[in-house]
Tab-separated table of C-alpha atoms in Angstrom:
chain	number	residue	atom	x	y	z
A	27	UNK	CA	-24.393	5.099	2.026
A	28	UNK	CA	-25.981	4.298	-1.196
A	29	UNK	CA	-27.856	1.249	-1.848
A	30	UNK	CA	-27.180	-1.092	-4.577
A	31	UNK	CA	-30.229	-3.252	-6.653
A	32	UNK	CA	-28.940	-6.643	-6.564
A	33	UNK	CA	-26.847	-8.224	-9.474
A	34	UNK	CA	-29.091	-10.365	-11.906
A	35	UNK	CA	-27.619	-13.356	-10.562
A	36	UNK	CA	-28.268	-12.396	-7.586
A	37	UNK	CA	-32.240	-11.833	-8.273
A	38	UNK	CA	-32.264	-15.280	-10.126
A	39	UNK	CA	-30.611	-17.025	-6.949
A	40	UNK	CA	-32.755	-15.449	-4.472
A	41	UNK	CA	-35.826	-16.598	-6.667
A	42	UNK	CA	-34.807	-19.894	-7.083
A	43	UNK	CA	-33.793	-20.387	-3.510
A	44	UNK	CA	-37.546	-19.173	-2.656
A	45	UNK	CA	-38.774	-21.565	-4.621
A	46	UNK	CA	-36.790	-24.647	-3.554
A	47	UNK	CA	-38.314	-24.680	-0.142
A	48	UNK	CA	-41.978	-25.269	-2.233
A	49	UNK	CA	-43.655	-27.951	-3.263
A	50	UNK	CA	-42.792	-28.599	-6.813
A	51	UNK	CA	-46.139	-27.067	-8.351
A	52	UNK	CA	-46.184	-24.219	-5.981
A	53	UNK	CA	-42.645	-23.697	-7.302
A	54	UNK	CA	-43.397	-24.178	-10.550
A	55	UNK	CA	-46.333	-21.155	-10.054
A	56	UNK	CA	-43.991	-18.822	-8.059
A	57	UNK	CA	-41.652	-18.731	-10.990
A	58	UNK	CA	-43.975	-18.222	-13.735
A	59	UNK	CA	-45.321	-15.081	-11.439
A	60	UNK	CA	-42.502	-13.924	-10.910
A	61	UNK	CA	-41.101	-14.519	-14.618
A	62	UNK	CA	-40.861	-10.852	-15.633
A	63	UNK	CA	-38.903	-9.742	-12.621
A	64	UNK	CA	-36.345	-11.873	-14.083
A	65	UNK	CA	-33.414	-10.155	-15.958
A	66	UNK	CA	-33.332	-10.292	-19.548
């Protein structure tokens, strides 16, 4: 069975939800890290 990379949307959500359990700085810094996994 093959695996399939997630959607874009899919990588955004999974980011996002990451970073809604944070603090909002710590957020705010786990996003800009993480900034160019994002899809274009």
């Amino acid at each position: 069975m093959d695996q399939r990379e997630p959607t874009a949307e899919q990588q955004v959500a999974a980011i996002i939800a990451s970073a809604a359990k944070q603090p909002l700085l710590d957020a705010a810094f786990e996003i800009w890290c993480r900034r160019y996994r994002l899809p274009p």
